[in-house]
Amino acid sequence: MSQEINEIKKTVLDYDDIRKMVPFFDGKPKLVNTLMRWLDVDKVNWIHEHNCATPGVPFTVGLLNDLNATITIDNEQVLDQFKEGGFITVSNHPFGALDGIMLIKMLGQRRPDVKVMVNMVLNYIGAMRPNFIAVDALASKDPAKRAVSMKGITEAMRHVKDGHPLGFFPAGAVSKMTWGLRIEDREWQPSVMRIIQKMKVPVVPIYFHGHNSLWFTILGMIDWRLRTLRLPAEVFRRRSYDFHVSMGDPIMPDKQAEFATPEELGKYLKEQTYSLKKCQHKKN
């Protein structure tokens, strides 16, 4: 067993993690354990420990197998043209953790060198770090966090330039309810679009059909931290579930160059991704 595997922490979150996040829980291990059971964090820890000996892409396969979850993919053959070389994917972000897990599985079984840019919450999933580049979406006022994010951006650009695939969730946060009562991503981040403009590689739009529960959405309207605490339970709602994912045709660099600003490119790529919603052929 490699040193890398030995160093992987078996749990995703434990008492020490939570008391560091929320000092109120320091000295209250019984309360924390009760809370972890209530939020299904204990189940997340079990499934992580069960698969962490095979980190990276094999971990995502094992996790979805433990959930008895499958993925139906439209237009998967689009990936056949990317057996080598750098390319980028952009995706909506309706589930939080699960769409990142599925993206790594779908791309990684063909290209094990894939990496996905994620926020610091998902970075707690230690067995997936071989395929993660972590940034902090809330780092704007914290110099230390800003430095971590800048390092992640530099790593992401180098990864693509070296001929590897990279996945983005350009919203930087889980989809939420709009004023039109639709579950949809917020505006895609111009910072991500600037990276894409610099890379000048094909971009494959990927749409994840479905969304989390109404309860998750309501919690998000109250406070994003409450919504984050609900994520483990949302994962286990999807036991024995067949996810539906649609892949679009690549958007080539010459087409991307038609958009003068990151905002214009972001609007176009988001529209192209959400246009795949019409591929729904089953209930979600």
XYZ file of N, CA and C in Angstrom:
852
model
N 0.856 -1.208 0.000
C 0.000 0.000 0.000
C 0.882 1.244 0.000
N 0.569 2.186 -0.850
C 1.413 3.365 -1.006
C 1.300 4.295 0.190
N 2.330 5.142 0.320
C 2.311 6.136 1.401
C 1.127 7.077 1.255
N 0.769 7.412 -0.010
C -0.364 8.320 -0.256
C -1.644 7.750 0.329
N -1.890 6.426 0.127
C -3.097 5.804 0.644
C -3.072 5.783 2.163
N -1.877 5.492 2.737
C -1.771 5.453 4.191
C -2.107 6.793 4.820
N -1.838 7.881 4.107
C -2.037 9.211 4.675
C -3.477 9.695 4.552
N -4.314 8.986 3.827
C -5.697 9.420 3.666
C -6.464 9.208 4.966
N -7.053 10.265 5.458
C -7.879 10.186 6.658
C -9.149 9.406 6.326
N -9.485 8.422 7.164
C -10.596 7.530 6.834
C -11.944 8.226 6.912
N -12.082 9.169 7.830
C -13.350 9.876 7.956
C -13.337 11.154 7.118
N -14.509 11.608 6.737
C -14.636 12.903 6.075
C -14.670 14.008 7.123
N -15.519 13.843 8.119
C -15.618 14.789 9.236
C -15.692 14.012 10.537
N -14.942 14.434 11.534
C -15.035 13.819 12.850
C -15.166 14.911 13.912
N -15.139 14.502 15.154
C -15.325 15.455 16.257
C -14.307 16.585 16.200
N -13.033 16.254 15.950
C -11.995 17.286 15.923
C -12.244 18.305 14.810
N -12.680 17.819 13.646
C -12.976 18.741 12.542
C -14.090 19.712 12.928
N -15.142 19.171 13.515
C -16.322 19.995 13.806
C -16.046 20.994 14.918
N -15.298 20.581 15.939
C -15.020 21.541 17.022
C -14.101 22.665 16.548
N -13.252 22.376 15.542
C -12.419 23.442 14.972
C -13.254 24.401 14.134
N -14.251 23.861 13.444
C -15.135 24.711 12.637
C -16.028 25.565 13.523
N -16.562 24.921 14.584
C -17.511 25.600 15.472
C -17.032 25.405 16.912
N -16.313 26.379 17.473
C -15.751 26.234 18.824
C -16.777 25.888 19.898
N -18.044 26.201 19.656
C -19.105 25.872 20.619
C -19.090 24.385 20.973
N -18.713 23.528 20.013
C -18.769 22.081 20.228
C -17.532 21.521 20.932
N -16.566 22.353 21.218
C -15.366 21.883 21.914
C -15.741 21.360 23.297
N -15.320 20.137 23.591
C -15.655 19.527 24.876
C -17.013 18.865 24.914
N -17.684 18.758 23.763
C -19.035 18.159 23.700
C -19.071 17.019 22.673
N -18.220 15.990 22.849
C -18.166 14.915 21.845
C -19.482 14.155 21.695
N -20.225 13.961 22.787
C -21.498 13.230 22.689
C -22.501 14.004 21.846
N -22.543 15.321 22.045
C -23.451 16.156 21.253
C -23.058 16.116 19.781
N -21.751 16.182 19.521
C -21.273 16.137 18.142
C -21.633 14.805 17.492
N -21.440 13.697 18.209
C -21.770 12.374 17.656
C -23.263 12.246 17.354
N -24.089 12.818 18.240
C -25.537 12.809 17.995
C -25.879 13.621 16.753
N -25.261 14.785 16.641
C -25.489 15.653 15.485
C -25.044 14.960 14.195
N -23.913 14.268 14.248
C -23.400 13.586 13.058
C -24.340 12.475 12.609
N -24.941 11.783 13.558
C -25.912 10.748 13.186
C -27.165 11.375 12.591
N -27.609 12.486 13.177
C -28.823 13.160 12.711
C -28.646 13.695 11.290
N -27.428 14.163 10.979
C -27.141 14.741 9.668
C -26.611 13.716 8.665
N -26.546 12.450 9.074
C -26.044 11.364 8.216
C -24.557 11.467 7.924
N -23.824 12.251 8.714
C -22.373 12.329 8.520
C -21.727 10.980 8.845
N -22.308 10.233 9.795
C -21.766 8.911 10.119
C -21.833 7.984 8.905
N -22.900 8.104 8.100
C -23.017 7.280 6.890
C -21.975 7.702 5.852
N -21.755 9.006 5.740
C -20.730 9.503 4.825
C -19.362 8.969 5.238
N -19.082 9.003 6.544
C -17.804 8.495 7.039
C -17.649 7.009 6.729
N -18.743 6.254 6.876
C -18.667 4.811 6.597
C -18.351 4.552 5.129
N -19.051 5.232 4.242
C -18.863 4.981 2.817
C -17.480 5.443 2.357
N -16.957 6.499 2.993
C -15.608 6.970 2.678
C -14.576 5.952 3.144
N -14.710 5.475 4.380
C -13.760 4.490 4.900
C -13.802 3.194 4.089
N -14.996 2.827 3.637
C -15.160 1.586 2.883
C -14.430 1.624 1.545
N -14.203 2.828 1.002
C -13.612 2.945 -0.337
C -12.287 3.704 -0.381
N -11.811 4.218 0.742
C -10.653 5.121 0.698
C -9.335 4.413 0.390
N -9.311 3.070 0.446
C -8.092 2.353 0.077
C -7.829 2.416 -1.423
N -8.835 2.841 -2.190
C -8.683 2.998 -3.647
C -9.048 4.435 -4.006
N -8.158 5.389 -3.739
C -8.493 6.799 -3.954
C -8.585 7.158 -5.426
N -9.152 8.336 -5.678
C -9.271 8.822 -7.044
C -10.484 8.253 -7.744
N -10.343 7.960 -9.032
C -11.469 7.476 -9.834
C -12.070 6.186 -9.264
N -11.268 5.185 -8.869
C -11.864 3.964 -8.299
C -12.719 4.240 -7.062
N -12.365 5.262 -6.291
C -13.175 5.627 -5.120
C -14.580 6.054 -5.543
N -14.688 6.840 -6.603
C -16.009 7.292 -7.046
C -16.857 6.113 -7.532
N -16.206 5.145 -8.186
C -16.923 3.954 -8.648
C -17.461 3.175 -7.455
N -16.605 2.979 -6.442
C -17.023 2.241 -5.256
C -18.118 2.945 -4.483
N -18.026 4.270 -4.381
C -19.037 5.035 -3.659
C -20.404 4.894 -4.320
N -20.446 5.058 -5.641
C -21.729 4.941 -6.343
C -22.254 3.506 -6.290
N -21.356 2.531 -6.293
C -21.790 1.139 -6.130
C -22.416 0.917 -4.761
N -21.821 1.520 -3.722
C -22.375 1.381 -2.372
C -23.757 2.019 -2.273
N -23.970 3.066 -3.057
C -25.288 3.706 -3.098
C -26.244 2.977 -4.040
N -25.722 1.997 -4.771
C -26.493 1.300 -5.806
C -27.040 2.305 -6.817
N -26.226 3.328 -7.117
C -26.626 4.397 -8.036
C -25.991 4.170 -9.401
N -26.726 4.480 -10.455
C -26.242 4.351 -11.821
C -26.359 5.693 -12.536
N -25.693 5.802 -13.682
C -25.721 7.041 -14.457
C -26.087 6.719 -15.900
N -27.144 7.337 -16.401
C -27.495 7.259 -17.817
C -26.969 8.525 -18.488
N -26.123 8.358 -19.514
C -25.428 9.493 -20.128
C -25.835 9.642 -21.584
N -26.327 10.818 -21.960
C -26.611 11.141 -23.354
C -25.336 11.642 -24.029
N -25.086 11.186 -25.246
C -23.992 11.703 -26.076
C -22.613 11.477 -25.444
N -22.475 10.373 -24.705
C -21.194 10.087 -24.044
C -20.063 9.922 -25.056
N -20.396 9.537 -26.273
C -19.377 9.302 -27.288
C -18.599 10.557 -27.652
N -19.073 11.719 -27.206
C -18.333 12.958 -27.461
C -16.932 12.882 -26.851
N -16.783 12.085 -25.797
C -15.489 11.969 -25.133
C -14.488 11.149 -25.946
N -14.972 10.421 -26.949
C -14.071 9.583 -27.748
C -13.016 10.408 -28.475
N -13.330 11.678 -28.751
C -12.374 12.521 -29.481
C -11.330 13.153 -28.567
N -11.408 12.844 -27.267
C -10.463 13.429 -26.317
C -9.667 12.346 -25.585
N -9.135 11.415 -26.360
C -8.343 10.340 -25.757
C -7.005 10.855 -25.240
N -6.606 12.007 -25.734
C -5.399 12.666 -25.225
C -5.561 14.166 -25.417
N -4.702 14.921 -24.747
C -4.735 16.374 -24.870
C -5.654 17.036 -23.855
N -5.470 18.337 -23.680
C -6.245 19.093 -22.708
C -7.600 19.506 -23.247
N -8.581 19.472 -22.381
C -9.895 20.039 -22.673
C -10.558 20.388 -21.348
N -11.657 21.121 -21.423
C -12.354 21.612 -20.231
C -13.816 21.194 -20.303
N -14.402 20.888 -19.164
C -15.851 20.703 -19.098
C -16.445 21.773 -18.194
N -17.666 22.199 -18.516
C -18.419 23.120 -17.658
C -19.760 22.469 -17.353
N -20.196 22.559 -16.116
C -21.398 21.853 -15.676
C -22.211 22.701 -14.722
N -23.525 22.466 -14.749
C -24.361 23.010 -13.683
C -24.079 22.225 -12.405
N -24.584 22.719 -11.273
C -24.162 22.185 -9.966
C -25.379 21.940 -9.073
N -26.296 21.038 -9.474
C -27.553 20.899 -8.744
C -27.484 20.083 -7.466
N -26.481 19.199 -7.334
C -26.465 18.280 -6.200
C -25.424 18.602 -5.132
N -24.375 19.327 -5.488
C -23.326 19.578 -4.510
C -22.228 18.549 -4.651
N -22.154 17.619 -3.716
C -21.091 16.615 -3.750
C -21.276 15.610 -4.866
N -22.492 15.153 -5.087
C -22.719 14.042 -6.006
C -22.363 14.368 -7.451
N -22.610 15.608 -7.892
C -22.276 15.898 -9.277
C -20.765 15.918 -9.485
N -20.004 16.347 -8.473
C -18.549 16.280 -8.566
C -18.054 14.844 -8.620
N -18.664 13.989 -7.795
C -18.310 12.563 -7.783
C -18.618 11.932 -9.143
N -19.805 12.221 -9.682
C -20.185 11.647 -10.979
C -19.297 12.164 -12.110
N -18.941 13.443 -12.057
C -18.106 14.006 -13.116
C -16.751 13.306 -13.157
N -16.157 13.086 -11.999
C -14.866 12.403 -11.953
C -14.996 10.968 -12.454
N -16.080 10.293 -12.094
C -16.278 8.922 -12.573
C -16.437 8.895 -14.093
N -17.303 9.752 -14.627
C -17.587 9.728 -16.065
C -16.348 10.050 -16.896
N -15.615 11.080 -16.493
C -14.431 11.472 -17.244
C -13.233 10.588 -16.907
N -13.131 10.235 -15.627
C -11.938 9.540 -15.161
C -11.809 8.117 -15.635
N -12.906 7.469 -15.973
C -12.803 6.109 -16.477
C -12.197 6.077 -17.874
N -12.224 7.217 -18.572
C -11.546 7.345 -19.866
C -10.221 8.083 -19.714
N -10.232 9.103 -18.857
C -9.038 9.921 -18.647
C -8.759 10.018 -17.149
N -7.999 9.061 -16.607
C -7.715 9.070 -15.165
C -6.980 10.324 -14.694
N -6.421 11.092 -15.641
C -5.673 12.303 -15.295
C -6.581 13.517 -15.107
N -7.894 13.319 -15.133
C -8.814 14.449 -14.977
C -8.731 15.026 -13.572
N -8.882 16.337 -13.490
C -9.037 17.021 -12.205
C -10.258 17.934 -12.292
N -10.881 18.165 -11.148
C -12.058 19.027 -11.064
C -11.798 20.098 -10.028
N -12.075 21.353 -10.377
C -11.930 22.441 -9.408
C -13.135 22.431 -8.478
N -12.876 22.385 -7.165
C -13.950 22.284 -6.176
C -13.714 23.289 -5.055
N -14.756 23.488 -4.234
C -14.597 24.362 -3.080
C -14.001 23.589 -1.907
N -13.677 24.295 -0.833
C -12.973 23.680 0.290
C -13.836 22.674 1.040
N -15.166 22.758 0.909
C -16.045 21.796 1.584
C -15.830 20.408 0.990
N -15.858 20.310 -0.344
C -15.653 19.009 -0.988
C -14.241 18.488 -0.762
N -13.301 19.380 -0.504
C -11.920 18.954 -0.300
C -11.752 18.112 0.973
N -12.776 18.098 1.846
C -12.731 17.225 3.020
C -12.806 15.748 2.617
N -13.273 15.458 1.401
C -13.357 14.062 0.943
C -11.953 13.641 0.519
N -11.173 13.161 1.472
C -9.753 12.908 1.256
C -9.453 11.949 0.124
N -10.276 10.926 -0.063
C -10.012 9.914 -1.091
C -10.227 10.436 -2.500
N -10.786 11.632 -2.641
C -10.985 12.208 -3.972
C -9.966 13.299 -4.289
N -9.079 13.596 -3.363
C -8.120 14.672 -3.591
C -7.187 14.442 -4.777
N -6.875 13.171 -5.164
C -6.055 13.009 -6.368
C -6.670 13.652 -7.610
N -7.983 13.840 -7.605
C -8.668 14.422 -8.765
C -9.278 15.785 -8.455
N -8.883 16.392 -7.346
C -9.409 17.703 -6.955
C -8.345 18.783 -7.087
N -8.787 19.973 -7.457
C -8.024 21.201 -7.254
C -8.925 22.098 -6.416
N -8.533 22.354 -5.184
C -9.405 23.064 -4.240
C -9.147 24.567 -4.266
N -10.231 25.341 -4.288
C -10.179 26.798 -4.134
C -11.242 27.188 -3.116
N -11.148 28.398 -2.617
C -12.112 28.872 -1.635
C -12.947 29.980 -2.263
N -14.212 29.658 -2.506
C -15.091 30.625 -3.178
C -15.361 31.865 -2.327
N -15.085 31.771 -1.022
C -15.355 32.897 -0.114
C -14.057 33.563 0.352
N -13.014 33.482 -0.471
C -11.685 33.888 -0.024
C -11.367 35.363 -0.257
N -12.320 36.150 -0.730
C -12.008 37.496 -1.204
C -11.401 38.407 -0.133
N -11.751 38.204 1.145
C -11.273 39.111 2.200
C -10.230 38.475 3.106
N -9.835 37.258 2.818
C -8.897 36.543 3.671
C -7.622 36.274 2.875
N -6.504 36.942 3.206
C -5.266 36.775 2.418
C -4.795 35.326 2.337
N -4.907 34.578 3.434
C -4.445 33.183 3.426
C -5.301 32.341 2.484
N -6.620 32.523 2.562
C -7.508 31.769 1.682
C -7.343 32.204 0.234
N -7.082 33.497 0.048
C -6.867 33.996 -1.305
C -5.631 33.338 -1.919
N -4.605 33.143 -1.091
C -3.370 32.511 -1.563
C -3.629 31.068 -1.986
N -4.464 30.362 -1.215
C -4.816 28.982 -1.564
C -5.537 28.943 -2.905
N -6.466 29.890 -3.086
C -7.225 29.929 -4.331
C -6.334 30.273 -5.524
N -5.409 31.205 -5.329
C -4.497 31.565 -6.413
C -3.612 30.383 -6.785
N -3.173 29.643 -5.783
C -2.380 28.436 -6.047
C -3.203 27.432 -6.852
N -4.495 27.288 -6.494
C -5.372 26.368 -7.212
C -5.578 26.781 -8.655
N -5.741 28.078 -8.882
C -5.932 28.580 -10.247
C -4.676 28.327 -11.088
N -3.516 28.575 -10.494
C -2.254 28.328 -11.198
C -2.111 26.845 -11.547
N -2.455 25.976 -10.589
C -2.387 24.535 -10.821
C -3.344 24.114 -11.937
N -4.549 24.700 -11.936
C -5.549 24.356 -12.951
C -5.053 24.720 -14.349
N -4.482 25.899 -14.497
C -4.000 26.335 -15.803
C -2.831 25.474 -16.277
N -1.945 25.136 -15.355
C -0.816 24.275 -15.715
C -1.305 22.891 -16.127
N -2.325 22.391 -15.426
C -2.875 21.062 -15.699
C -3.373 20.965 -17.147
N -4.105 21.980 -17.581
C -4.634 21.976 -18.952
C -3.502 22.166 -19.964
N -2.594 23.086 -19.690
C -1.485 23.340 -20.617
C -0.607 22.105 -20.799
N -0.550 21.262 -19.759
C 0.245 20.037 -19.845
C -0.495 18.901 -20.534
N -1.716 19.200 -21.046
C -2.430 18.227 -21.858
C -3.410 17.351 -21.115
N -3.959 17.866 -19.984
C -4.884 17.070 -19.179
C -6.271 17.719 -19.142
N -7.329 16.920 -18.900
C -8.684 17.482 -18.799
C -8.961 18.111 -17.437
N -9.822 19.124 -17.457
C -10.171 19.847 -16.241
C -11.667 20.134 -16.226
N -12.322 19.838 -15.112
C -13.750 20.086 -14.976
C -14.030 21.287 -14.084
N -14.985 22.112 -14.513
C -15.415 23.275 -13.738
C -16.901 23.179 -13.417
N -17.254 23.627 -12.218
C -18.633 23.985 -11.880
C -18.609 25.508 -11.741
N -18.822 26.239 -12.834
C -18.524 27.679 -12.837
C -19.374 28.522 -11.892
N -20.502 27.989 -11.404
C -21.289 28.761 -10.436
C -20.531 28.904 -9.122
N -19.694 27.922 -8.794
C -18.948 27.967 -7.540
C -19.772 27.634 -6.319
N -21.039 27.299 -6.512
C -21.940 26.969 -5.400
C -23.081 26.124 -5.955
N -23.776 25.443 -5.058
C -24.884 24.588 -5.469
C -26.023 25.451 -6.024
N -26.729 24.910 -7.011
C -27.875 25.616 -7.596
C -28.891 26.013 -6.526
N -29.590 27.112 -6.755
C -30.591 27.573 -5.787
C -31.849 28.013 -6.527
N -32.880 28.311 -5.770
C -34.150 28.718 -6.381
C -34.076 30.170 -6.842
N -34.532 30.398 -8.071
C -34.558 31.745 -8.625
C -35.897 32.407 -8.294
N -35.991 33.707 -8.649
C -37.259 34.414 -8.434
C -38.367 33.804 -9.288
N -37.987 33.122 -10.368
C -38.975 32.449 -11.210
C -39.336 31.065 -10.711
N -38.899 30.731 -9.478
C -39.185 29.438 -8.835
C -38.591 28.266 -9.614
N -37.426 28.494 -10.222
C -36.669 27.420 -10.866
C -35.398 27.172 -10.070
N -34.960 25.903 -10.036
C -33.683 25.576 -9.407
C -32.611 25.727 -10.471
N -31.709 26.667 -10.269
C -30.735 26.993 -11.313
C -29.470 27.557 -10.684
N -28.352 27.433 -11.395
C -27.102 28.048 -10.949
C -27.233 29.569 -10.917
N -26.463 30.171 -10.030
C -26.307 31.620 -10.101
C -25.448 31.950 -11.333
N -25.190 33.224 -11.559
C -24.345 33.621 -12.695
C -23.003 32.914 -12.603
N -22.544 32.405 -13.730
C -21.249 31.716 -13.736
C -20.116 32.718 -13.547
N -19.132 32.348 -12.750
C -18.118 33.281 -12.282
C -17.181 33.747 -13.405
N -17.019 35.047 -13.549
C -16.091 35.575 -14.555
C -14.659 35.078 -14.352
N -14.266 34.803 -13.093
C -12.904 34.315 -12.843
C -12.646 32.983 -13.542
N -13.668 32.117 -13.561
C -13.543 30.842 -14.272
C -13.482 31.082 -15.774
N -14.298 32.009 -16.256
C -14.316 32.297 -17.692
C -12.978 32.877 -18.158
N -12.307 33.634 -17.316
C -10.993 34.173 -17.689
C -9.988 33.046 -17.883
N -10.070 32.033 -17.025
C -9.190 30.873 -17.176
C -9.466 30.185 -18.511
N -10.746 29.989 -18.804
C -11.122 29.316 -20.049
C -10.641 30.110 -21.259
N -10.790 31.445 -21.206
C -10.344 32.273 -22.320
C -8.845 32.142 -22.554
N -8.090 32.003 -21.480
C -6.633 31.894 -21.607
C -6.200 30.522 -22.119
N -6.975 29.489 -21.812
C -6.574 28.127 -22.145
C -6.696 27.811 -23.631
N -7.729 28.345 -24.300
C -7.935 28.125 -25.737
C -7.943 26.631 -26.090
N -8.792 25.888 -25.379
C -8.984 24.459 -25.642
C -10.481 24.195 -25.780
N -10.884 23.049 -26.339
C -12.314 22.744 -26.438
C -12.986 22.701 -25.076
N -14.246 23.125 -25.039
C -15.055 23.107 -23.820
C -16.282 22.228 -24.067
N -16.471 21.238 -23.210
C -17.612 20.330 -23.331
C -18.646 20.685 -22.258
N -19.857 21.128 -22.648
C -20.901 21.400 -21.648
C -21.536 20.092 -21.171
N -21.781 20.000 -19.876
C -22.383 18.808 -19.278
C -23.510 19.247 -18.349
N -24.694 18.682 -18.567
C -25.863 19.057 -17.769
C -26.298 17.887 -16.896
N -26.388 18.138 -15.591
C -26.896 17.157 -14.638
C -28.385 17.429 -14.414
N -29.227 16.472 -14.787
C -30.666 16.625 -14.619
C -31.047 16.391 -13.150
N -32.076 17.104 -12.711
C -32.575 16.918 -11.349
C -32.048 17.975 -10.391
N -32.382 17.809 -9.132
C -31.950 18.759 -8.102
C -32.178 18.137 -6.734
N -31.674 18.785 -5.721
C -31.864 18.315 -4.354
C -33.295 18.565 -3.883
N -33.570 18.169 -2.644
C -34.924 18.232 -2.107
C -35.388 19.666 -1.874
N -36.693 19.828 -1.735
C -37.261 21.138 -1.407
C -36.743 21.612 -0.055
N -36.585 20.707 0.876
C -36.073 21.054 2.211
C -34.670 21.645 2.102
N -33.835 21.048 1.263
C -32.488 21.572 1.024
C -32.567 22.998 0.479
N -33.473 23.212 -0.466
C -33.632 24.532 -1.077
C -34.089 25.565 -0.055
N -35.023 25.180 0.810
C -35.524 26.102 1.843
C -34.412 26.478 2.811
N -33.613 25.486 3.220
C -32.493 25.766 4.123
C -31.519 26.748 3.479
N -31.301 26.599 2.169
C -30.403 27.504 1.474
C -30.909 28.929 1.436
N -32.222 29.098 1.449
C -32.799 30.443 1.465
C -32.633 31.098 2.833
N -32.457 30.254 3.872
C -32.254 30.779 5.226
C -30.781 31.110 5.456
N -29.899 30.123 5.146
C -28.465 30.300 5.372
C -27.728 29.201 4.618
N -26.697 29.569 3.844
C -25.965 28.583 3.040
C -25.312 27.527 3.924
N -24.971 27.886 5.175
C -24.324 26.902 6.055
C -25.292 25.802 6.466
N -26.566 26.152 6.647
C -27.568 25.126 6.949
C -27.727 24.176 5.764
N -27.712 24.741 4.576
C -27.812 23.914 3.368
C -26.621 22.961 3.264
N -25.437 23.457 3.601
C -24.239 22.617 3.552
C -24.349 21.445 4.520
N -24.882 21.684 5.701
C -25.058 20.608 6.682
C -26.021 19.536 6.187
N -26.908 19.913 5.293
C -27.899 18.977 4.768
C -27.326 18.080 3.649
N -26.167 18.430 3.093
C -25.633 17.707 1.945
C -25.483 16.196 2.161
N -24.957 15.731 3.302
C -24.843 14.274 3.476
C -26.183 13.549 3.352
N -27.229 14.111 3.939
C -28.548 13.480 3.846
C -29.038 13.453 2.400
N -28.701 14.490 1.620
C -29.104 14.515 0.220
C -28.425 13.395 -0.567
N -27.181 13.086 -0.206
C -26.476 11.983 -0.871
C -27.231 10.676 -0.661
N -27.652 10.424 0.568
C -28.277 9.135 0.873
C -29.748 9.071 0.491
N -30.320 10.201 0.089
C -31.645 10.166 -0.533
C -31.583 9.491 -1.897
N -30.398 9.428 -2.474
C -30.236 8.947 -3.845
C -29.811 7.480 -3.913
N -30.089 6.732 -2.880
C -29.825 5.286 -2.955
C -30.663 4.677 -4.073
N -30.064 3.745 -4.828
C -30.751 3.029 -5.914
C -31.367 3.989 -6.929
N -30.662 5.070 -7.212
C -31.164 6.106 -8.121
C -30.402 6.046 -9.438
N -31.103 6.270 -10.549
C -30.462 6.354 -11.855
C -30.364 7.820 -12.252
N -29.169 8.375 -12.172
C -28.951 9.766 -12.541
C -28.947 9.912 -14.061
N -29.373 11.067 -14.518
C -29.424 11.368 -15.948
C -28.501 12.547 -16.230
N -27.547 12.343 -17.124
C -26.566 13.367 -17.470
C -26.517 13.505 -18.991
N -26.482 14.743 -19.469
C -26.399 15.000 -20.913
C -25.112 15.755 -21.230
N -24.386 15.248 -22.227
C -23.165 15.903 -22.687
C -23.437 16.590 -24.014
N -22.939 17.807 -24.148
C -23.091 18.538 -25.399
C -21.869 18.390 -26.283
N -21.969 18.879 -27.497
C -20.834 18.854 -28.414
C -19.805 19.902 -27.989
N -18.534 19.658 -28.293
C -17.490 20.595 -27.861
C -17.677 21.990 -28.455
N -17.383 22.983 -27.657
C -17.368 24.376 -28.118
C -15.905 24.731 -28.334
N -15.528 24.951 -29.574
C -14.127 25.076 -29.932
C -13.601 26.490 -29.642
N -12.270 26.628 -29.563
C -11.675 27.927 -29.225
C -12.078 29.067 -30.149
N -12.277 28.780 -31.460
C -12.654 29.875 -32.364
C -14.032 30.424 -32.036
N -14.945 29.553 -31.582
C -16.270 30.015 -31.159
C -16.163 30.805 -29.862
N -15.366 30.317 -28.923
C -15.182 31.020 -27.646
C -14.627 32.425 -27.873
N -13.766 32.568 -28.888
C -13.121 33.857 -29.152
C -14.095 34.922 -29.634
N -15.308 34.522 -30.004
C -16.307 35.501 -30.449
C -16.827 36.358 -29.299
N -16.561 35.958 -28.060
C -17.100 36.665 -26.899
C -15.994 37.503 -26.259
N -16.211 38.801 -26.235
C -15.161 39.739 -25.855
C -14.861 39.728 -24.365
N -15.876 39.479 -23.551
C -15.682 39.577 -22.105
C -15.964 38.232 -21.434
N -15.407 38.034 -20.241
C -15.701 36.810 -19.490
C -17.189 36.656 -19.200
N -17.853 37.773 -18.948
C -19.286 37.724 -18.653
C -20.085 37.219 -19.854
N -19.731 37.689 -21.045
C -20.429 37.249 -22.256
C -20.183 35.757 -22.514
N -18.933 35.329 -22.331
C -18.622 33.913 -22.519
C -19.356 33.062 -21.490
N -19.403 33.532 -20.240
C -20.103 32.788 -19.193
C -21.580 32.624 -19.487
N -22.197 33.698 -19.984
C -23.620 33.627 -20.337
C -23.849 32.617 -21.455
N -22.972 32.636 -22.454
C -23.120 31.711 -23.586
C -22.927 30.259 -23.140
N -21.873 29.987 -22.377
C -21.612 28.606 -21.957
C -22.713 28.085 -21.031
N -23.227 28.961 -20.190
C -24.330 28.546 -19.322
C -25.572 28.226 -20.152
N -25.867 29.071 -21.149
C -27.028 28.817 -22.022
C -26.869 27.497 -22.771
N -25.659 27.228 -23.263
C -25.415 25.983 -23.994
C -25.579 24.771 -23.080
N -25.147 24.912 -21.850
C -25.277 23.805 -20.888
C -26.734 23.571 -20.541
N -27.472 24.624 -20.238
C -28.880 24.476 -19.851
C -29.770 24.089 -21.034
N -29.299 24.312 -22.265
C -30.072 23.861 -23.424
C -30.152 22.341 -23.463
N -29.229 21.655 -22.786
C -29.240 20.186 -22.736
C -30.356 19.658 -21.839
N -31.011 20.548 -21.129
C -32.123 20.127 -20.266
C -33.229 19.470 -21.076
N -33.376 19.846 -22.326
C -34.439 19.287 -23.170
C -34.211 17.808 -23.464
N -33.018 17.308 -23.151
C -32.724 15.889 -23.384
C -33.378 14.982 -22.338
N -34.139 15.559 -21.418
C -34.778 14.730 -20.387
C -35.681 13.703 -21.049
N -35.410 12.437 -20.759
C -36.241 11.371 -21.282
C -36.800 10.498 -20.174
N -36.642 10.971 -18.939
C -37.157 10.215 -17.808
C -37.421 11.168 -16.672
N -38.132 10.719 -15.680
C -38.446 11.550 -14.534
C -37.247 11.623 -13.616
N -37.102 12.800 -12.952
C -36.052 12.995 -11.971
C -36.670 13.325 -10.639
